[in-house]
Short mmCIF file of N, CA and C in Angstrom, two decimals:
data_model
loop_
_atom_site.label_atom_id
_atom_site.label_comp_id
_atom_site.label_asym_id
_atom_site.label_seq_id
_atom_site.Cartn_x
_atom_site.Cartn_y
_atom_site.Cartn_z
N MET A 1 43.20 138.88 191.13
CA MET A 1 43.53 137.60 190.64
C MET A 1 42.35 136.91 190.02
N ALA A 2 41.23 137.30 190.47
CA ALA A 2 40.03 136.70 189.93
C ALA A 2 39.83 137.14 188.49
N VAL A 3 40.21 138.35 188.18
CA VAL A 3 40.07 138.84 186.82
C VAL A 3 41.07 138.12 185.93
N LYS A 4 42.27 137.91 186.46
CA LYS A 4 43.28 137.23 185.68
C LYS A 4 42.85 135.81 185.37
N ASP A 5 42.29 135.10 186.35
CA ASP A 5 41.84 133.73 186.14
C ASP A 5 40.67 133.73 185.16
N ARG A 6 39.83 134.74 185.29
CA ARG A 6 38.69 134.78 184.41
C ARG A 6 39.17 135.02 182.97
N ASP A 7 40.15 135.86 182.78
CA ASP A 7 40.69 136.08 181.45
C ASP A 7 41.35 134.81 180.92
N ARG A 8 41.98 134.09 181.85
CA ARG A 8 42.69 132.88 181.43
C ARG A 8 41.70 131.82 180.95
N PHE A 9 40.57 131.77 181.51
CA PHE A 9 39.59 130.76 181.13
C PHE A 9 38.55 131.27 180.15
N SER A 10 38.65 132.47 179.71
CA SER A 10 37.66 132.98 178.77
C SER A 10 37.89 132.38 177.39
N THR A 11 36.86 132.34 176.60
CA THR A 11 36.91 131.72 175.27
C THR A 11 37.83 132.51 174.36
N ALA A 12 37.78 133.77 174.42
CA ALA A 12 38.62 134.60 173.54
C ALA A 12 40.09 134.38 173.87
N THR A 13 40.40 134.26 175.12
CA THR A 13 41.79 134.04 175.50
C THR A 13 42.24 132.66 175.04
N ARG A 14 41.38 131.69 175.23
CA ARG A 14 41.74 130.33 174.79
C ARG A 14 41.94 130.29 173.27
N ILE A 15 41.08 130.91 172.52
CA ILE A 15 41.20 130.90 171.06
C ILE A 15 42.48 131.61 170.64
N ARG A 16 42.77 132.73 171.30
CA ARG A 16 43.99 133.46 170.97
C ARG A 16 45.20 132.60 171.28
N LEU A 17 45.20 131.90 172.39
CA LEU A 17 46.30 131.03 172.79
C LEU A 17 46.46 129.87 171.80
N ILE A 18 45.34 129.27 171.41
CA ILE A 18 45.39 128.18 170.43
C ILE A 18 45.91 128.70 169.10
N GLY A 19 45.50 129.90 168.71
CA GLY A 19 45.97 130.50 167.46
C GLY A 19 47.47 130.75 167.50
N GLU A 20 47.95 131.26 168.63
CA GLU A 20 49.40 131.50 168.75
C GLU A 20 50.17 130.20 168.69
N GLN A 21 49.67 129.16 169.38
CA GLN A 21 50.36 127.86 169.36
C GLN A 21 50.36 127.26 167.95
N THR A 22 49.22 127.40 167.27
CA THR A 22 49.13 126.87 165.90
C THR A 22 50.06 127.64 164.97
N ALA A 23 50.13 128.95 165.13
CA ALA A 23 51.03 129.75 164.29
C ALA A 23 52.47 129.35 164.53
N ALA A 24 52.81 129.08 165.80
CA ALA A 24 54.17 128.67 166.11
C ALA A 24 54.48 127.32 165.46
N ARG A 25 53.52 126.39 165.52
CA ARG A 25 53.74 125.07 164.89
C ARG A 25 53.89 125.20 163.38
N VAL A 26 53.05 126.00 162.76
CA VAL A 26 53.13 126.19 161.31
C VAL A 26 54.47 126.80 160.96
N TYR A 27 54.92 127.80 161.69
CA TYR A 27 56.20 128.43 161.42
C TYR A 27 57.33 127.41 161.53
N ARG A 28 57.29 126.58 162.62
CA ARG A 28 58.33 125.56 162.80
C ARG A 28 58.30 124.54 161.67
N SER A 29 57.11 124.12 161.25
CA SER A 29 57.03 123.12 160.18
C SER A 29 57.50 123.71 158.85
N GLN A 30 57.19 125.00 158.61
CA GLN A 30 57.65 125.62 157.37
C GLN A 30 59.16 125.74 157.35
N THR A 31 59.77 126.08 158.45
CA THR A 31 61.23 126.19 158.47
C THR A 31 61.86 124.82 158.30
N LYS A 32 61.27 123.79 158.90
CA LYS A 32 61.80 122.44 158.71
C LYS A 32 61.62 122.00 157.26
N ARG A 33 60.47 122.29 156.67
CA ARG A 33 60.20 121.90 155.30
C ARG A 33 61.17 122.60 154.35
N GLN A 34 61.44 123.86 154.60
CA GLN A 34 62.38 124.60 153.77
C GLN A 34 63.78 124.02 153.92
N ALA A 35 64.13 123.62 155.10
CA ALA A 35 65.45 123.03 155.31
C ALA A 35 65.53 121.70 154.56
N ARG A 36 64.46 120.92 154.59
CA ARG A 36 64.46 119.65 153.87
C ARG A 36 64.56 119.88 152.37
N ARG A 37 63.85 120.87 151.87
CA ARG A 37 63.90 121.16 150.44
C ARG A 37 65.31 121.50 150.01
N SER A 38 65.99 122.27 150.79
CA SER A 38 67.34 122.65 150.40
C SER A 38 68.26 121.43 150.39
N ARG A 39 68.13 120.51 151.36
CA ARG A 39 68.94 119.29 151.36
C ARG A 39 68.54 118.39 150.20
N LEU A 40 67.25 118.28 149.93
CA LEU A 40 66.78 117.44 148.84
C LEU A 40 67.24 118.00 147.50
N THR A 41 67.24 119.30 147.37
CA THR A 41 67.69 119.92 146.13
C THR A 41 69.18 119.67 145.91
N GLY A 42 69.94 119.74 146.95
CA GLY A 42 71.37 119.45 146.85
C GLY A 42 71.61 118.00 146.45
N ARG A 43 70.84 117.11 147.04
CA ARG A 43 70.95 115.69 146.68
C ARG A 43 70.55 115.47 145.22
N ALA A 44 69.48 116.14 144.83
CA ALA A 44 69.03 116.00 143.45
C ALA A 44 70.08 116.55 142.49
N ALA A 45 70.70 117.67 142.85
CA ALA A 45 71.75 118.24 142.00
C ALA A 45 72.94 117.29 141.90
N LEU A 46 73.31 116.69 143.00
CA LEU A 46 74.42 115.74 143.00
C LEU A 46 74.06 114.52 142.17
N LEU A 47 72.85 114.03 142.31
CA LEU A 47 72.40 112.89 141.52
C LEU A 47 72.41 113.23 140.04
N ALA A 48 71.92 114.41 139.70
CA ALA A 48 71.92 114.84 138.30
C ALA A 48 73.34 114.95 137.77
N LEU A 49 74.24 115.47 138.58
CA LEU A 49 75.65 115.59 138.19
C LEU A 49 76.26 114.22 137.95
N VAL A 50 75.98 113.27 138.83
CA VAL A 50 76.51 111.91 138.67
C VAL A 50 75.94 111.27 137.41
N LEU A 51 74.63 111.42 137.18
CA LEU A 51 74.02 110.84 135.98
C LEU A 51 74.59 111.46 134.71
N CYS A 52 74.76 112.77 134.72
CA CYS A 52 75.35 113.44 133.55
C CYS A 52 76.78 112.96 133.31
N SER A 53 77.52 112.78 134.38
CA SER A 53 78.89 112.28 134.25
C SER A 53 78.90 110.88 133.66
N LEU A 54 77.98 110.04 134.10
CA LEU A 54 77.88 108.69 133.55
C LEU A 54 77.50 108.71 132.07
N VAL A 55 76.57 109.57 131.72
CA VAL A 55 76.17 109.67 130.31
C VAL A 55 77.34 110.12 129.46
N VAL A 56 78.05 111.12 129.92
CA VAL A 56 79.21 111.62 129.17
C VAL A 56 80.30 110.56 129.10
N ALA A 57 80.52 109.85 130.20
CA ALA A 57 81.56 108.83 130.21
C ALA A 57 81.21 107.65 129.32
N LEU A 58 79.93 107.33 129.19
CA LEU A 58 79.53 106.17 128.40
C LEU A 58 79.17 106.51 126.96
N ALA A 59 79.07 107.78 126.62
CA ALA A 59 78.65 108.16 125.27
C ALA A 59 79.65 107.69 124.22
N TYR A 60 80.91 107.96 124.40
CA TYR A 60 81.92 107.58 123.40
C TYR A 60 82.03 106.07 123.25
N PRO A 61 82.12 105.30 124.34
CA PRO A 61 82.17 103.84 124.15
C PRO A 61 80.92 103.27 123.48
N MET A 62 79.77 103.84 123.77
CA MET A 62 78.55 103.36 123.12
C MET A 62 78.57 103.69 121.63
N ARG A 63 79.06 104.87 121.29
CA ARG A 63 79.17 105.25 119.89
C ARG A 63 80.13 104.32 119.16
N GLN A 64 81.24 104.01 119.80
CA GLN A 64 82.20 103.08 119.22
C GLN A 64 81.59 101.70 119.05
N TYR A 65 80.85 101.27 120.05
CA TYR A 65 80.22 99.95 119.99
C TYR A 65 79.24 99.86 118.83
N VAL A 66 78.41 100.89 118.68
CA VAL A 66 77.42 100.89 117.61
C VAL A 66 78.11 100.93 116.25
N SER A 67 79.12 101.76 116.11
CA SER A 67 79.81 101.85 114.82
C SER A 67 80.55 100.55 114.49
N GLN A 68 81.12 99.91 115.50
CA GLN A 68 81.80 98.63 115.25
C GLN A 68 80.80 97.54 114.89
N ARG A 69 79.63 97.56 115.51
CA ARG A 69 78.61 96.57 115.15
C ARG A 69 78.17 96.78 113.69
N ALA A 70 78.03 98.03 113.28
CA ALA A 70 77.66 98.31 111.89
C ALA A 70 78.77 97.87 110.94
N GLU A 71 80.01 98.10 111.33
CA GLU A 71 81.13 97.68 110.50
C GLU A 71 81.19 96.16 110.39
N ILE A 72 80.93 95.48 111.49
CA ILE A 72 80.92 94.01 111.48
C ILE A 72 79.82 93.51 110.55
N ALA A 73 78.66 94.13 110.60
CA ALA A 73 77.56 93.72 109.73
C ALA A 73 77.93 93.94 108.26
N ASP A 74 78.57 95.07 107.95
CA ASP A 74 79.01 95.33 106.58
C ASP A 74 80.03 94.30 106.12
N LEU A 75 80.97 93.97 107.00
CA LEU A 75 82.00 93.00 106.64
C LEU A 75 81.40 91.61 106.44
N GLN A 76 80.41 91.25 107.23
CA GLN A 76 79.76 89.95 107.04
C GLN A 76 79.01 89.90 105.72
N LYS A 77 78.36 91.02 105.38
CA LYS A 77 77.67 91.09 104.10
C LYS A 77 78.67 90.97 102.95
N GLU A 78 79.76 91.67 103.06
CA GLU A 78 80.81 91.61 102.03
C GLU A 78 81.38 90.20 101.92
N GLN A 79 81.56 89.55 103.07
CA GLN A 79 82.08 88.19 103.07
C GLN A 79 81.11 87.23 102.37
N ASP A 80 79.83 87.39 102.62
CA ASP A 80 78.83 86.55 101.95
C ASP A 80 78.85 86.76 100.43
N GLU A 81 78.95 88.02 100.03
CA GLU A 81 79.03 88.31 98.59
C GLU A 81 80.28 87.70 97.98
N THR A 82 81.39 87.77 98.68
CA THR A 82 82.63 87.20 98.18
C THR A 82 82.52 85.69 98.09
N ARG A 83 81.89 85.06 99.05
CA ARG A 83 81.70 83.60 98.99
C ARG A 83 80.85 83.22 97.78
N ARG A 84 79.79 83.97 97.52
CA ARG A 84 78.96 83.68 96.35
C ARG A 84 79.75 83.86 95.06
N ARG A 85 80.59 84.87 95.01
CA ARG A 85 81.41 85.11 93.82
C ARG A 85 82.41 83.98 93.62
N VAL A 86 83.01 83.52 94.71
CA VAL A 86 83.96 82.41 94.62
C VAL A 86 83.25 81.16 94.11
N GLU A 87 82.04 80.92 94.59
CA GLU A 87 81.28 79.76 94.11
C GLU A 87 80.98 79.87 92.62
N ARG A 88 80.58 81.06 92.17
CA ARG A 88 80.32 81.25 90.73
C ARG A 88 81.59 81.01 89.92
N LEU A 89 82.72 81.52 90.42
CA LEU A 89 83.98 81.33 89.70
C LEU A 89 84.39 79.86 89.68
N ARG A 90 84.15 79.15 90.77
CA ARG A 90 84.45 77.70 90.79
C ARG A 90 83.58 76.95 89.78
N ASP A 91 82.30 77.33 89.72
CA ASP A 91 81.42 76.70 88.73
C ASP A 91 81.89 76.99 87.31
N LEU A 92 82.28 78.24 87.07
CA LEU A 92 82.78 78.62 85.75
C LEU A 92 84.05 77.87 85.40
N LYS A 93 84.93 77.74 86.36
CA LYS A 93 86.18 76.99 86.13
C LYS A 93 85.88 75.53 85.80
N ALA A 94 84.94 74.95 86.55
CA ALA A 94 84.59 73.55 86.29
C ALA A 94 83.96 73.41 84.90
N ARG A 95 83.16 74.40 84.47
CA ARG A 95 82.57 74.34 83.13
C ARG A 95 83.65 74.45 82.05
N TRP A 96 84.62 75.35 82.26
CA TRP A 96 85.66 75.53 81.25
C TRP A 96 86.56 74.31 81.15
N GLN A 97 86.62 73.51 82.18
CA GLN A 97 87.44 72.29 82.10
C GLN A 97 86.73 71.19 81.31
N ASP A 98 85.45 71.37 81.06
CA ASP A 98 84.71 70.44 80.21
C ASP A 98 84.98 70.82 78.75
N ASP A 99 85.44 69.85 77.94
CA ASP A 99 85.80 70.14 76.55
C ASP A 99 84.61 70.58 75.71
N ALA A 100 83.45 70.03 75.95
CA ALA A 100 82.27 70.39 75.17
C ALA A 100 81.89 71.85 75.41
N TYR A 101 81.96 72.29 76.65
CA TYR A 101 81.64 73.69 76.95
C TYR A 101 82.68 74.62 76.33
N ALA A 102 83.96 74.26 76.44
CA ALA A 102 85.01 75.09 75.86
C ALA A 102 84.83 75.21 74.35
N GLU A 103 84.51 74.10 73.71
CA GLU A 103 84.31 74.14 72.25
C GLU A 103 83.11 75.02 71.90
N GLN A 104 82.05 74.91 72.64
CA GLN A 104 80.85 75.72 72.40
C GLN A 104 81.16 77.21 72.55
N GLU A 105 81.89 77.59 73.58
CA GLU A 105 82.23 78.99 73.79
C GLU A 105 83.19 79.51 72.73
N ILE A 106 84.13 78.67 72.31
CA ILE A 106 85.07 79.08 71.26
C ILE A 106 84.31 79.34 69.97
N ARG A 107 83.38 78.48 69.65
CA ARG A 107 82.58 78.66 68.43
C ARG A 107 81.74 79.94 68.53
N ARG A 108 81.16 80.18 69.69
CA ARG A 108 80.27 81.33 69.85
C ARG A 108 81.06 82.65 69.86
N ARG A 109 82.13 82.70 70.62
CA ARG A 109 82.86 83.96 70.78
C ARG A 109 83.80 84.27 69.62
N LEU A 110 84.50 83.27 69.14
CA LEU A 110 85.52 83.51 68.11
C LEU A 110 85.05 83.15 66.70
N HIS A 111 83.82 82.66 66.59
CA HIS A 111 83.24 82.28 65.29
C HIS A 111 84.07 81.20 64.59
N TYR A 112 84.59 80.26 65.33
CA TYR A 112 85.32 79.15 64.74
C TYR A 112 84.33 78.13 64.20
N VAL A 113 84.74 77.44 63.13
CA VAL A 113 83.93 76.36 62.58
C VAL A 113 84.81 75.12 62.46
N MET A 114 84.21 73.99 62.53
CA MET A 114 84.94 72.72 62.39
C MET A 114 85.20 72.49 60.89
N PRO A 115 86.22 71.71 60.59
CA PRO A 115 86.48 71.42 59.17
C PRO A 115 85.25 70.76 58.52
N GLY A 116 84.91 71.23 57.34
CA GLY A 116 83.75 70.72 56.62
C GLY A 116 82.49 71.51 56.89
N GLU A 117 82.47 72.40 57.87
CA GLU A 117 81.29 73.22 58.15
C GLU A 117 81.42 74.55 57.44
N THR A 118 80.28 75.18 57.20
CA THR A 118 80.28 76.49 56.57
C THR A 118 79.80 77.51 57.61
N GLY A 119 80.59 78.55 57.81
CA GLY A 119 80.24 79.56 58.81
C GLY A 119 79.48 80.72 58.18
N TYR A 120 78.45 81.17 58.84
CA TYR A 120 77.65 82.31 58.38
C TYR A 120 77.60 83.35 59.49
N ILE A 121 77.66 84.61 59.08
CA ILE A 121 77.50 85.71 60.03
C ILE A 121 76.38 86.60 59.49
N VAL A 122 75.37 86.81 60.29
CA VAL A 122 74.25 87.65 59.89
C VAL A 122 74.55 89.07 60.37
N VAL A 123 74.46 90.00 59.44
CA VAL A 123 74.79 91.39 59.76
C VAL A 123 73.48 92.16 59.90
N ASP A 124 73.39 92.94 60.93
CA ASP A 124 72.22 93.79 61.17
C ASP A 124 72.30 95.00 60.24
N PRO A 125 71.24 95.30 59.50
CA PRO A 125 71.31 96.45 58.58
C PRO A 125 71.57 97.77 59.30
N ALA A 126 71.03 97.95 60.48
CA ALA A 126 71.27 99.19 61.21
C ALA A 126 72.73 99.27 61.64
N GLY A 127 73.32 98.15 61.96
CA GLY A 127 74.73 98.12 62.35
C GLY A 127 75.64 98.38 61.17
N ALA A 128 75.22 98.03 59.96
CA ALA A 128 76.04 98.24 58.77
C ALA A 128 76.20 99.72 58.49
N ASP A 129 75.17 100.54 58.73
CA ASP A 129 75.28 101.98 58.51
C ASP A 129 76.32 102.58 59.46
N THR A 130 76.37 102.10 60.65
CA THR A 130 77.35 102.59 61.61
C THR A 130 78.75 102.21 61.16
N ALA A 131 78.89 101.03 60.62
CA ALA A 131 80.21 100.58 60.18
C ALA A 131 80.69 101.42 59.00
N ARG A 132 79.80 101.84 58.11
CA ARG A 132 80.20 102.69 56.99
C ARG A 132 80.75 104.03 57.47
N GLY A 133 80.20 104.55 58.54
CA GLY A 133 80.72 105.79 59.11
C GLY A 133 82.12 105.60 59.64
N ASP A 134 82.39 104.44 60.20
CA ASP A 134 83.73 104.15 60.69
C ASP A 134 84.71 104.02 59.53
N LEU A 135 84.29 103.51 58.39
CA LEU A 135 85.17 103.40 57.22
C LEU A 135 85.59 104.77 56.74
N ARG A 136 84.67 105.72 56.79
CA ARG A 136 84.99 107.08 56.38
C ARG A 136 86.08 107.65 57.29
N ALA A 137 86.04 107.33 58.58
CA ALA A 137 87.06 107.81 59.50
C ALA A 137 88.39 107.12 59.24
N ALA A 138 88.36 105.90 58.71
CA ALA A 138 89.61 105.17 58.46
C ALA A 138 90.36 105.74 57.28
N ASP A 139 89.68 106.43 56.38
CA ASP A 139 90.34 107.00 55.21
C ASP A 139 91.12 108.26 55.54
N ARG A 140 90.86 108.88 56.68
CA ARG A 140 91.51 110.13 57.04
C ARG A 140 92.75 109.86 57.90
N PRO A 141 93.63 110.84 58.08
CA PRO A 141 94.79 110.65 58.96
C PRO A 141 94.35 110.53 60.42
N TRP A 142 95.15 109.88 61.22
CA TRP A 142 94.78 109.58 62.61
C TRP A 142 94.58 110.84 63.43
N TYR A 143 95.38 111.88 63.18
CA TYR A 143 95.26 113.10 64.00
C TYR A 143 93.95 113.83 63.72
N ALA A 144 93.39 113.66 62.54
CA ALA A 144 92.08 114.28 62.24
C ALA A 144 90.99 113.57 63.05
N ASN A 145 91.12 112.26 63.17
CA ASN A 145 90.14 111.51 63.98
C ASN A 145 90.23 111.90 65.46
N VAL A 146 91.46 112.09 65.95
CA VAL A 146 91.64 112.48 67.34
C VAL A 146 91.02 113.86 67.57
N TRP A 147 91.27 114.79 66.65
CA TRP A 147 90.74 116.14 66.81
C TRP A 147 89.21 116.14 66.76
N ASP A 148 88.63 115.30 65.89
CA ASP A 148 87.16 115.19 65.84
C ASP A 148 86.61 114.65 67.16
N GLY A 149 87.32 113.71 67.75
CA GLY A 149 86.89 113.18 69.05
C GLY A 149 86.91 114.24 70.13
N VAL A 150 87.93 115.09 70.10
CA VAL A 150 88.02 116.18 71.08
C VAL A 150 86.88 117.17 70.86
N ASP A 151 86.61 117.49 69.59
CA ASP A 151 85.50 118.42 69.29
C ASP A 151 84.16 117.86 69.75
N LYS A 152 83.95 116.56 69.51
CA LYS A 152 82.67 115.95 69.92
C LYS A 152 82.54 115.95 71.45
N ALA A 153 83.63 115.68 72.16
CA ALA A 153 83.58 115.69 73.62
C ALA A 153 83.32 117.10 74.13
N ASP A 154 83.92 118.09 73.48
CA ASP A 154 83.72 119.47 73.90
C ASP A 154 82.27 119.91 73.64
N ALA A 155 81.72 119.49 72.51
CA ALA A 155 80.34 119.85 72.18
C ALA A 155 79.36 119.17 73.16
N ALA A 156 79.66 117.96 73.56
CA ALA A 156 78.79 117.26 74.53
C ALA A 156 78.82 117.93 75.89
N ALA A 157 79.96 118.50 76.26
CA ALA A 157 80.08 119.17 77.57
C ALA A 157 79.27 120.47 77.58
N GLN A 158 79.16 121.12 76.43
CA GLN A 158 78.42 122.40 76.39
C GLN A 158 76.96 122.12 76.32
#
């Protein structure tokens, strides 16, 4: 028994005992840690699944929301342009109701003159050459002019 007690209290025996106890603790902690990892991984997978489901569920409504906001912005822009056009047309209508403006436009557009006035039209020399070409076309039958137009369009396409 004395040898047994001596072995029990020897340094080598104590170190071996401490090593065995430490190995047992490390083994237990590793198994617990592995068990925690597996539970944490399952939770993480579930969380990822829920987040993916939310993203998929919200993707279409968000797309609709963004497209509707863009459409609203386009419609507001169009409405502003239409309002500006209406204002211009109202101004034009008010101008045409003024007799002086109407007379001025009639004189300018239709070349009308008041009784006692002499009307002059200045002809551009470059424009006169173009008009002479049109006179040449007026001397021919109408179907020849149509056929020339078709030929010119065909030549332009090639």
